Short mmCIF file of C-alpha atoms in Angstrom, two decimals:
data_model
loop_
_atom_site.label_atom_id
_atom_site.label_comp_id
_atom_site.label_asym_id
_atom_site.label_seq_id
_atom_site.Cartn_x
_atom_site.Cartn_y
_atom_site.Cartn_z
CA MET A 1 151.26 114.99 251.74
CA LEU A 2 151.62 112.15 248.84
CA SER A 3 153.45 109.97 250.72
CA TYR A 4 150.65 109.55 253.28
CA PRO A 5 148.66 105.89 251.68
CA THR A 6 145.12 107.37 253.18
CA VAL A 7 145.84 110.42 250.96
CA ARG A 8 147.27 108.36 247.70
CA ALA A 9 144.15 105.85 247.95
CA SER A 10 141.58 109.01 248.31
CA LEU A 11 143.20 110.88 244.99
CA ILE A 12 142.89 107.48 242.90
CA PHE A 13 139.25 107.56 243.91
CA VAL A 14 138.59 111.04 242.93
CA ALA A 15 140.81 110.78 239.80
CA VAL A 16 138.38 107.45 238.88
CA ALA A 17 135.24 109.55 239.64
CA ALA A 18 136.82 112.41 237.38
CA VAL A 19 136.86 109.84 234.64
CA GLY A 20 133.64 108.27 235.21
CA LEU A 21 132.11 112.21 234.89
CA LEU A 22 133.11 112.05 230.92
CA PHE A 23 130.93 109.29 230.33
CA ALA A 24 127.85 109.76 232.50
CA ASP A 25 124.59 110.86 231.62
CA ILE A 26 124.03 113.69 234.09
CA ALA A 27 121.76 115.84 231.88
CA ILE A 28 118.58 117.54 233.10
CA THR A 29 115.70 116.62 230.62
CA ALA A 30 112.77 118.03 232.55
CA SER A 31 111.31 120.89 230.33
CA ASN A 32 110.94 123.15 233.72
CA PRO A 33 112.99 121.54 236.48
CA TRP A 34 113.20 124.61 238.64
CA ARG A 35 109.28 125.24 238.54
CA ASP A 36 108.70 121.49 239.68
CA LEU A 37 111.02 122.14 242.45
CA GLY A 38 109.48 124.72 243.16
CA ASN A 39 106.05 122.70 243.08
CA PHE A 40 107.24 120.09 245.05
CA PHE A 41 108.75 122.32 248.19
CA LEU A 42 105.62 124.25 248.10
CA GLY A 43 103.93 120.89 248.75
CA VAL A 44 105.98 120.23 251.43
CA VAL A 45 105.61 123.82 253.70
CA THR A 46 101.72 123.23 253.20
CA PRO A 47 101.23 119.08 253.53
CA ASN A 48 97.76 117.65 253.50
CA PHE A 49 97.40 115.39 256.07
CA PHE A 50 93.88 114.38 255.42
CA SER A 51 94.34 113.60 252.08
CA SER A 52 93.79 109.78 251.89
CA GLU A 53 92.13 107.44 254.29
CA GLY A 54 94.67 104.84 253.97
CA LEU A 55 97.67 107.06 254.86
CA LEU A 56 97.73 105.98 258.54
CA THR A 57 96.95 102.80 257.58
CA ALA A 58 99.73 102.60 255.09
CA LEU A 59 102.25 104.09 258.10
CA LEU A 60 101.13 101.66 260.59
CA ARG A 61 102.08 98.81 257.75
CA THR A 62 105.23 100.26 257.26
CA VAL A 63 105.94 100.26 261.30
CA ALA A 64 104.81 96.36 261.08
CA PHE A 65 106.64 94.90 257.96
CA ALA A 66 109.76 96.59 259.62
CA PHE A 67 109.29 95.31 263.15
CA VAL A 68 108.50 91.74 262.04
CA GLY A 69 111.41 91.81 259.20
CA VAL A 70 114.00 93.36 261.56
CA ALA A 71 112.49 90.88 264.26
CA LEU A 72 113.38 87.54 261.90
CA GLY A 73 116.42 89.02 260.58
CA SER A 74 117.65 89.76 263.81
CA PHE A 75 116.75 86.35 265.33
CA PHE A 76 117.60 84.04 262.28
CA GLY A 77 121.51 86.50 262.16
CA PHE A 78 121.73 85.65 265.72
CA LEU A 79 121.84 81.73 265.24
CA LEU A 80 124.20 82.19 261.77
CA ALA A 81 126.39 84.59 263.96
CA LEU A 82 127.47 81.71 266.37
CA VAL A 83 128.33 79.43 263.55
CA TYR A 84 129.60 82.29 261.51
CA ARG A 85 133.47 81.22 261.56
CA LEU A 86 132.14 78.25 258.71
CA LEU A 87 133.14 79.31 255.56
CA PRO A 88 130.03 77.80 254.03
CA VAL A 89 127.90 80.04 256.16
CA ARG A 90 130.13 83.55 255.92
CA ILE A 91 129.23 82.26 251.63
CA PHE A 92 125.65 82.22 252.12
CA CYS A 93 125.34 85.23 254.51
CA ALA A 94 127.47 87.44 251.95
CA PHE A 95 125.05 85.85 249.26
CA ILE A 96 121.99 87.02 251.03
CA ARG A 97 123.15 90.11 252.23
CA ALA A 98 124.26 91.37 248.77
CA ILE A 99 120.62 91.14 247.11
CA HIS A 100 119.20 94.29 248.20
CA GLU A 101 115.39 94.08 249.67
CA LEU A 102 113.53 95.10 246.44
CA PHE A 103 115.12 92.42 244.79
CA TRP A 104 113.94 90.19 247.01
CA ALA A 105 110.51 91.27 246.88
CA LEU A 106 110.55 91.28 242.86
CA ILE A 107 111.55 87.79 243.62
CA PHE A 108 108.58 86.65 245.86
CA LEU A 109 106.12 88.55 244.20
CA GLN A 110 105.99 86.12 241.28
CA PHE A 111 104.96 83.33 243.60
CA PHE A 112 103.35 84.70 246.74
CA GLY A 113 102.02 87.47 244.63
CA PHE A 114 100.94 90.67 247.11
CA HIS A 115 101.27 89.07 250.25
CA PRO A 116 102.35 90.14 253.41
CA LEU A 117 105.10 87.29 253.28
CA THR A 118 106.61 88.90 250.57
CA GLY A 119 107.42 91.93 252.56
CA VAL A 120 108.47 90.31 255.70
CA LEU A 121 110.64 87.64 253.67
CA ALA A 122 112.36 90.41 251.73
CA ILE A 123 113.65 92.20 254.73
CA ALA A 124 113.95 89.46 256.43
CA ILE A 125 116.17 87.57 254.40
CA PRO A 126 119.40 90.25 253.60
CA TYR A 127 119.08 91.46 257.33
CA SER A 128 119.55 88.00 258.34
CA GLY A 129 122.81 88.43 256.53
CA ILE A 130 123.80 91.61 257.58
CA PHE A 131 123.14 90.63 261.11
CA ALA A 132 125.25 87.46 261.42
CA LYS A 133 127.88 89.07 260.10
CA VAL A 134 127.69 92.46 262.85
CA TYR A 135 126.78 90.15 265.67
CA SER A 136 129.46 87.80 265.17
CA GLU A 137 131.90 90.95 264.99
CA ILE A 138 130.67 92.34 268.34
CA LEU A 139 130.89 88.77 269.37
CA ASP A 140 134.29 87.98 268.73
CA GLU A 141 135.70 91.23 270.03
CA ALA A 142 133.98 90.12 273.48
CA ASP A 143 136.58 90.24 276.37
CA PRO A 144 137.92 86.35 276.88
CA GLU A 145 138.70 86.63 280.51
CA PRO A 146 135.76 86.07 281.83
CA ARG A 147 135.30 82.68 280.52
CA ARG A 148 138.67 81.35 282.02
CA LEU A 149 137.39 82.90 285.71
CA LEU A 150 134.51 80.00 285.16
CA PRO A 151 134.61 76.79 287.37
CA PRO A 152 135.69 73.82 285.51
CA GLY A 153 132.91 71.68 284.12
CA THR A 154 130.33 74.71 282.92
CA GLY A 155 128.56 73.78 279.96
CA MET A 156 129.49 75.45 276.53
CA ILE A 157 125.49 77.15 276.72
CA ALA A 158 125.89 78.36 279.86
CA ALA A 159 129.24 79.91 279.62
CA PHE A 160 128.38 81.78 276.63
CA LEU A 161 125.40 82.88 278.04
CA TYR A 162 127.20 84.16 281.59
CA THR A 163 130.11 85.72 279.90
CA ARG A 164 130.18 86.73 276.09
CA ILE A 165 126.11 87.69 275.94
CA PRO A 166 126.45 90.25 279.29
CA ASP A 167 129.73 91.73 277.84
CA CYS A 168 128.23 92.50 273.88
CA TRP A 169 125.03 93.15 274.96
CA GLN A 170 124.73 96.81 275.19
CA GLN A 171 126.38 96.82 271.39
CA ILE A 172 124.02 94.21 270.56
CA ARG A 173 121.04 96.28 271.32
CA THR A 174 122.33 99.38 270.09
CA TYR A 175 123.09 98.11 266.82
CA THR A 176 119.64 96.10 266.70
CA ALA A 177 118.18 99.32 267.16
CA TYR A 178 119.95 101.21 264.34
CA ARG A 179 118.98 98.41 262.09
CA LEU A 180 115.38 98.92 263.05
CA GLU A 181 115.50 102.34 261.79
CA CYS A 182 117.32 101.01 258.13
CA GLY A 183 114.45 98.29 258.65
CA LEU A 184 111.28 101.19 258.37
CA ARG A 185 113.13 103.04 255.52
CA SER A 186 113.11 99.32 253.72
CA SER A 187 109.71 98.54 254.76
CA ALA A 188 108.49 102.15 252.93
CA ILE A 189 110.04 101.38 249.35
CA LEU A 190 108.61 98.07 249.52
CA GLY A 191 105.34 100.38 248.15
CA PHE A 192 106.90 101.21 245.25
CA VAL A 193 106.86 97.39 244.19
CA GLY A 194 102.80 97.44 245.23
CA LEU A 195 103.11 96.54 249.26
CA PRO A 196 100.79 98.87 251.03
CA THR A 197 103.39 100.92 252.62
CA LEU A 198 104.29 104.21 252.86
CA GLY A 199 106.36 104.53 249.52
CA PHE A 200 102.99 103.02 247.68
CA TYR A 201 100.70 106.45 248.48
CA LEU A 202 104.02 108.34 248.08
CA GLU A 203 104.40 107.32 244.15
CA SER A 204 100.89 107.76 243.79
CA SER A 205 100.93 111.25 245.31
CA PHE A 206 103.88 112.12 242.94
CA SER A 207 102.00 110.66 239.65
CA GLN A 208 99.52 112.76 240.18
CA GLY A 209 101.38 116.12 240.67
CA LEU A 210 99.50 116.01 244.38
CA TYR A 211 102.67 117.46 245.77
CA SER A 212 101.03 118.70 248.78
CA ASP A 213 100.14 114.79 249.82
CA ALA A 214 103.67 113.42 249.40
CA GLY A 215 104.61 116.41 251.31
CA ALA A 216 102.62 115.10 254.00
CA MET A 217 103.45 111.71 253.38
CA LEU A 218 107.44 112.49 253.99
CA ILE A 219 106.91 114.81 257.29
CA LEU A 220 104.97 111.45 258.74
CA PHE A 221 108.01 109.45 258.05
CA TYR A 222 110.54 111.78 259.08
CA VAL A 223 108.62 112.33 262.36
CA LEU A 224 108.34 108.46 262.47
CA ILE A 225 112.26 108.19 262.18
CA ALA A 226 112.92 110.81 264.29
CA THR A 227 110.69 109.78 267.62
CA ILE A 228 112.16 106.50 267.31
CA PRO A 229 113.91 106.85 270.70
CA LEU A 230 110.54 107.66 272.28
CA TRP A 231 108.13 105.09 271.12
CA VAL A 232 110.80 102.04 270.93
CA ARG A 233 111.05 101.02 274.70
CA PRO A 234 112.90 98.09 275.46
CA LYS A 235 109.54 96.96 277.67
CA LEU A 236 107.15 97.68 274.73
CA LEU A 237 109.13 95.96 272.30
CA PRO A 238 107.58 92.34 273.25
CA ILE A 239 104.23 94.04 272.55
CA TYR A 240 105.43 95.80 269.32
CA ILE A 241 106.88 92.56 267.75
CA LEU A 242 103.74 90.07 269.08
CA ALA A 243 101.05 92.77 267.75
CA ALA A 244 103.34 94.06 264.31
CA PRO A 245 102.22 90.21 262.44
CA PHE A 246 98.53 91.35 263.34
CA PHE A 247 98.82 94.67 261.08
CA LEU A 248 100.35 93.37 257.91
CA GLY A 249 96.96 93.16 256.39
CA GLU A 250 96.05 89.60 254.68
CA GLY A 251 96.35 89.94 250.77
CA LEU A 252 95.84 87.62 248.24
CA PRO A 253 96.11 83.91 249.11
CA ILE A 254 99.42 82.37 248.18
CA VAL A 255 98.54 79.63 244.93
CA TRP A 256 101.41 77.01 246.02
CA GLY A 257 101.40 75.74 242.21
CA ASN A 258 102.80 79.48 241.19
CA VAL A 259 105.41 78.94 243.62
CA GLU A 260 106.30 74.93 242.55
CA ARG A 261 105.86 76.32 239.10
CA PHE A 262 108.46 79.04 239.71
CA PHE A 263 111.23 76.90 241.02
CA THR A 264 110.32 73.93 238.31
CA GLU A 265 110.02 76.16 234.93
CA ASP A 266 110.42 79.95 235.25
CA ILE A 267 113.46 80.25 236.33
CA ILE A 268 115.20 77.28 234.41
CA PRO A 269 117.15 78.65 231.60
CA ALA A 270 115.10 78.88 228.11
CA PRO A 271 117.63 76.51 226.15
CA LEU A 272 117.15 73.98 228.65
CA ARG A 273 113.30 74.06 229.36
CA THR A 274 112.48 74.08 225.43
CA GLY A 275 114.79 71.36 224.47
CA GLU A 276 117.47 72.92 222.86
CA GLY A 277 119.60 71.74 225.64
CA MET A 278 123.50 73.04 226.08
CA ALA A 279 123.96 73.56 222.70
CA GLY A 280 121.59 76.53 223.16
CA MET A 281 123.18 77.85 226.31
CA VAL A 282 126.01 79.45 224.54
CA PRO A 283 124.13 81.95 222.22
CA TRP A 284 121.34 82.69 225.10
CA LEU A 285 124.30 83.52 227.78
CA HIS A 286 126.13 85.59 224.69
CA ASP A 287 122.85 87.65 224.22
CA LEU A 288 122.14 88.10 227.84
CA MET A 289 125.78 89.18 228.73
CA VAL A 290 126.07 91.48 225.76
CA ASN A 291 122.94 93.13 225.31
CA GLU A 292 122.17 93.64 229.41
CA ALA A 293 124.53 92.19 232.01
CA LEU A 294 127.70 94.22 230.40
CA PRO A 295 126.29 97.55 230.35
CA GLY A 296 124.11 96.86 233.66
CA ILE A 297 127.45 96.01 235.11
CA TRP A 298 129.09 98.94 233.66
CA ASN A 299 126.75 101.89 234.46
CA THR A 300 126.21 100.04 238.12
CA VAL A 301 130.12 100.69 238.58
CA LEU A 302 130.10 104.20 236.91
CA LEU A 303 127.15 105.42 238.76
CA THR A 304 128.86 103.63 242.52
CA GLN A 305 132.24 105.28 242.03
CA ILE A 306 130.74 108.63 241.24
CA ALA A 307 128.45 108.53 244.03
CA LEU A 308 131.41 107.27 246.03
CA VAL A 309 133.18 110.17 245.93
CA ALA A 310 130.24 112.55 245.82
CA THR A 311 129.55 110.78 249.49
CA GLY A 312 132.89 111.50 250.82
CA ILE A 313 132.82 115.31 249.68
CA LEU A 314 129.17 115.87 251.21
CA ALA A 315 130.24 114.23 254.52
CA LEU A 316 133.23 116.34 254.76
CA LEU A 317 131.29 119.66 253.99
CA ALA A 318 128.40 118.30 256.40
CA PHE A 319 130.06 117.58 259.79
CA PRO A 320 130.86 120.74 260.65
CA LEU A 321 127.08 121.52 260.60
CA ILE A 322 126.96 119.10 263.83
CA SER A 323 130.28 119.80 265.85
CA ASN A 324 130.57 121.59 268.71
CA HIS A 325 133.79 123.16 267.11
CA PHE A 326 131.76 125.63 264.86
CA GLY A 327 128.95 128.26 264.80
CA GLY A 328 126.18 128.03 267.85
CA PRO A 329 123.21 126.01 269.06
CA VAL A 330 121.10 127.71 266.38
CA ARG A 331 123.55 126.85 263.68
CA ARG A 332 124.09 123.44 264.92
CA THR A 333 120.30 122.56 265.63
CA SER A 334 119.55 123.49 261.81
CA GLY A 335 122.63 121.11 260.86
CA HIS A 336 120.97 118.00 263.20
CA VAL A 337 117.84 119.10 260.91
CA PHE A 338 119.40 118.21 257.95
CA LEU A 339 121.33 115.78 258.25
CA VAL A 340 118.25 113.90 260.09
CA ILE A 341 116.28 114.39 256.53
CA ALA A 342 119.26 113.61 254.44
CA ARG A 343 119.78 110.24 256.08
CA SER A 344 116.49 109.09 257.15
CA THR A 345 115.23 109.44 253.34
CA PRO A 346 115.84 106.27 251.70
CA GLU A 347 118.21 106.85 248.80
CA TYR A 348 115.27 104.88 246.37
CA ILE A 349 112.48 107.75 247.50
CA LEU A 350 115.16 110.45 247.18
CA ALA A 351 115.66 109.42 243.43
CA TYR A 352 112.28 108.68 242.83
CA ILE A 353 111.63 112.46 243.45
CA LEU A 354 114.13 114.03 242.00
CA LEU A 355 113.57 111.80 238.63
CA GLN A 356 110.49 113.42 238.42
CA LEU A 357 112.05 116.75 238.88
CA TRP A 358 114.68 116.54 236.69
CA GLY A 359 113.97 113.96 234.63
CA PRO A 360 115.47 110.64 233.42
CA SER A 361 119.73 110.82 234.06
CA MET A 362 122.20 109.50 236.33
CA LEU A 363 121.89 112.98 238.04
CA PRO A 364 118.91 112.11 240.53
CA ALA A 365 120.87 109.09 241.19
CA MET A 366 123.89 110.44 242.34
CA VAL A 367 122.05 113.45 244.25
CA ALA A 368 120.22 110.75 246.14
CA LEU A 369 122.73 108.47 246.72
CA ALA A 370 125.67 111.16 248.14
CA LEU A 371 122.75 113.01 250.28
CA HIS A 372 121.62 110.21 252.00
CA ASN A 373 125.25 108.23 252.10
CA GLY A 374 126.41 111.87 252.96
CA GLY A 375 123.81 112.42 256.08
CA ILE A 376 124.92 109.44 257.63
CA ILE A 377 128.65 109.45 257.45
CA GLY A 378 128.59 113.42 257.80
CA HIS A 379 126.06 112.58 261.05
CA LEU A 380 128.73 110.14 262.60
CA ILE A 381 131.76 112.12 261.69
CA GLY A 382 130.21 115.17 263.37
CA ARG A 383 129.81 113.16 266.46
CA GLN A 384 133.36 112.17 266.68
CA THR A 385 134.74 115.52 266.15
CA ASN A 386 132.46 116.68 269.66
CA THR A 387 134.67 114.13 271.68
CA LEU A 388 138.18 115.73 270.46
CA ARG A 389 139.36 118.73 272.69
CA LEU A 390 141.39 121.26 271.06
CA ARG A 391 144.27 123.27 272.91
CA PRO A 392 143.23 126.71 273.92
CA ASP A 393 145.50 128.63 271.48
CA ALA A 394 143.92 125.99 268.31
CA SER A 395 143.14 127.81 265.43
CA THR A 396 139.91 128.89 264.48
CA GLY A 397 137.36 128.76 261.13
CA PHE A 398 138.54 127.28 258.36
CA ASN A 399 142.37 126.96 259.52
CA ARG A 400 140.70 124.78 262.58
CA TYR A 401 139.01 122.70 259.93
CA THR A 402 141.64 121.73 257.70
CA TRP A 403 144.61 121.68 260.67
CA GLU A 404 143.52 120.66 263.57
CA LEU A 405 140.03 118.33 263.04
CA ILE A 406 140.35 116.85 259.30
CA PRO A 407 143.64 115.42 260.05
CA ARG A 408 141.84 113.78 263.69
CA VAL A 409 138.87 112.06 261.90
CA TYR A 410 139.95 111.42 258.17
CA ARG A 411 141.12 107.39 259.18
CA SER A 412 137.63 107.42 260.98
CA PHE A 413 135.82 108.97 257.70
CA LEU A 414 137.74 106.66 255.13
CA ALA A 415 136.70 103.65 257.00
CA PHE A 416 133.00 104.54 257.01
CA LEU A 417 133.38 105.31 253.44
CA PHE A 418 134.78 102.26 252.03
CA TYR A 419 132.19 100.47 254.65
CA ARG A 420 128.96 102.12 252.70
CA TRP A 421 131.14 101.09 249.29
CA GLU A 422 128.92 98.21 249.22
CA ILE A 423 125.96 99.56 250.82
CA ILE A 424 126.16 102.15 247.74
CA MET A 425 126.57 99.38 245.02
CA ARG A 426 123.43 97.78 246.00
CA GLU A 427 121.50 100.59 246.05
CA THR A 428 122.99 102.18 242.74
CA ALA A 429 122.07 98.31 241.20
CA ILE A 430 118.27 98.78 242.58
CA LEU A 431 117.89 102.58 241.52
CA GLY A 432 117.40 100.82 237.94
CA ILE A 433 114.16 100.44 238.16
CA LEU A 434 113.43 103.91 238.41
CA GLY A 435 114.68 103.63 234.74
CA ILE A 436 118.49 104.66 234.82
CA TYR A 437 120.43 101.80 233.03
CA THR A 438 121.77 99.79 236.12
CA LEU A 439 121.51 96.35 236.31
CA GLY A 440 118.13 97.16 238.02
CA PHE A 441 116.93 98.10 234.54
CA TYR A 442 117.50 95.08 233.05
CA VAL A 443 116.27 92.67 236.00
CA ASP A 444 113.02 95.01 236.19
CA SER A 445 112.35 94.74 232.42
CA ALA A 446 112.92 90.93 232.28
CA ILE A 447 110.60 90.41 235.32
CA GLN A 448 108.21 92.49 233.20
CA ASN A 449 108.66 90.25 230.38
CA ILE A 450 108.39 87.13 232.27
CA ARG A 451 111.74 86.39 231.53
CA PHE A 452 112.60 84.97 234.87
CA ASP A 453 115.47 83.01 233.79
CA ARG A 454 117.59 85.82 232.72
CA ALA A 455 116.38 87.98 235.71
CA MET A 456 117.80 85.76 237.69
CA VAL A 457 120.67 85.17 236.13
CA LEU A 458 121.00 88.86 236.09
CA ILE A 459 120.16 89.30 240.15
CA LEU A 460 123.17 86.54 240.60
CA ILE A 461 125.48 88.64 238.50
CA THR A 462 124.61 91.78 241.04
CA ALA A 463 125.00 89.67 243.93
CA LEU A 464 128.48 88.57 242.98
CA LEU A 465 129.80 92.33 242.04
CA ASN A 466 128.40 93.29 245.41
CA ILE A 467 130.21 90.85 247.23
CA GLY A 468 133.28 91.53 245.18
CA VAL A 469 133.27 95.17 246.15
CA ASP A 470 132.72 94.32 249.81
CA ALA A 471 135.65 92.14 249.66
CA LEU A 472 137.70 94.94 247.96
CA GLY A 473 136.65 97.40 250.63
CA ARG A 474 137.33 95.00 252.94
CA TYR A 475 140.75 94.48 251.51
CA ILE A 476 141.49 98.40 251.18
CA ARG A 477 140.53 99.08 254.92
CA ARG A 478 142.87 96.22 256.21
CA LYS A 479 145.83 97.68 253.82
CA LEU A 480 145.59 101.75 254.89
CA ALA A 481 145.01 99.63 258.47
CA LEU A 482 141.58 101.42 259.00
CA GLN A 483 138.98 100.34 261.83
CA THR A 484 136.25 98.76 260.79
CA MET A 485 132.74 100.10 261.81
CA PRO A 486 129.19 98.99 261.12
CA THR A 487 126.71 101.23 259.97
CA CYS A 488 123.35 101.16 258.53
#
């Protein structure tokens, strides 16, 4: 078995995560975590849907930010996909998608303030890079035969519209709809930086110990995600997109002088801004790297690798919950509910909730990342097993799991896992805003101390780290001959 490259690669990652656990801070520091956890679940089963007059408004604005951000992201992403073969375009798209939506929001807050444009751009910019990459891959896989059948003299645009788009339309439509679900999650967590979406009210309720209010918000969010197929219909999309900008709210007016100062003064390194010149850059960079960047990189990579392996383990344990090859309809329905909740709840919200219950450490972040990503992969692998037909005399129970199904889906499982590696690192970095010592912690601290020059360097390091992990993941998938498949 060890001769298989996929098995060797898996064991290497498990070993790295096991060593990482020796250095990770995974303590529970809350005085009575089980009582707090019990109070939280009691709040979920006794939700207070009439707790706040602004709750429905926040839900509406969560949807509005998602629609506007995803619509702009898909539009510009499609345009970029048409020229994605150009190296500068690929580098640009890789850079903008490597920066998390919350980091973009923190940047735009500094000069746009609490204006709707902050939330819209925070979603639209990274999503443009994501859409460009995925749309480009979909278009590249289009059947070239229809183009060869066109009569001579057919224009380039006409050929594109009548041959490639019809062949790819279903995939583009499916992925865009799936990305809308991701946009709703991104929109919700923008509330944690002060924008008027669901996360803002969720944080307020938790900080006051109003668990029934928080439970109501979570339930509304789950219902919103679960009912997407019912209310997101192709014929209604134009109406939603045209109406969404009018529900974003007004916010505070933009002071364009702040925008100019941000780019001409605030993000200029302090030694250059104060006249020290290049001579002062060396000690400035040394202090930044030693005291902030390197500790942040270490903790980000450490937490990412542990969460990646935990995600894989949870996904392998979870997919039988919805597989037709195990249990009956009641068990599969319960499994679907569990996986819908796990994959629908953003990692940031999960981590925030667990931090309130268990205290500050890496443990809440590990569990949050594993639950969300494991839920996504477990759902996808479970659906894949439902397409497999087993022999009439196939073994049952645990033997069916280990000898019949795992060997057939393991390569797809690894493809999904390595695809989400870069996504897990993005989320790990941003969880630092909650107080975990990843790169996001140092970015948030620099912004709080009005040291935007240091924050921008740390965000740049975060982006480069994500690009590096993404490239490494693609290399491993290529070496193991794993099929790449886009997920949220």
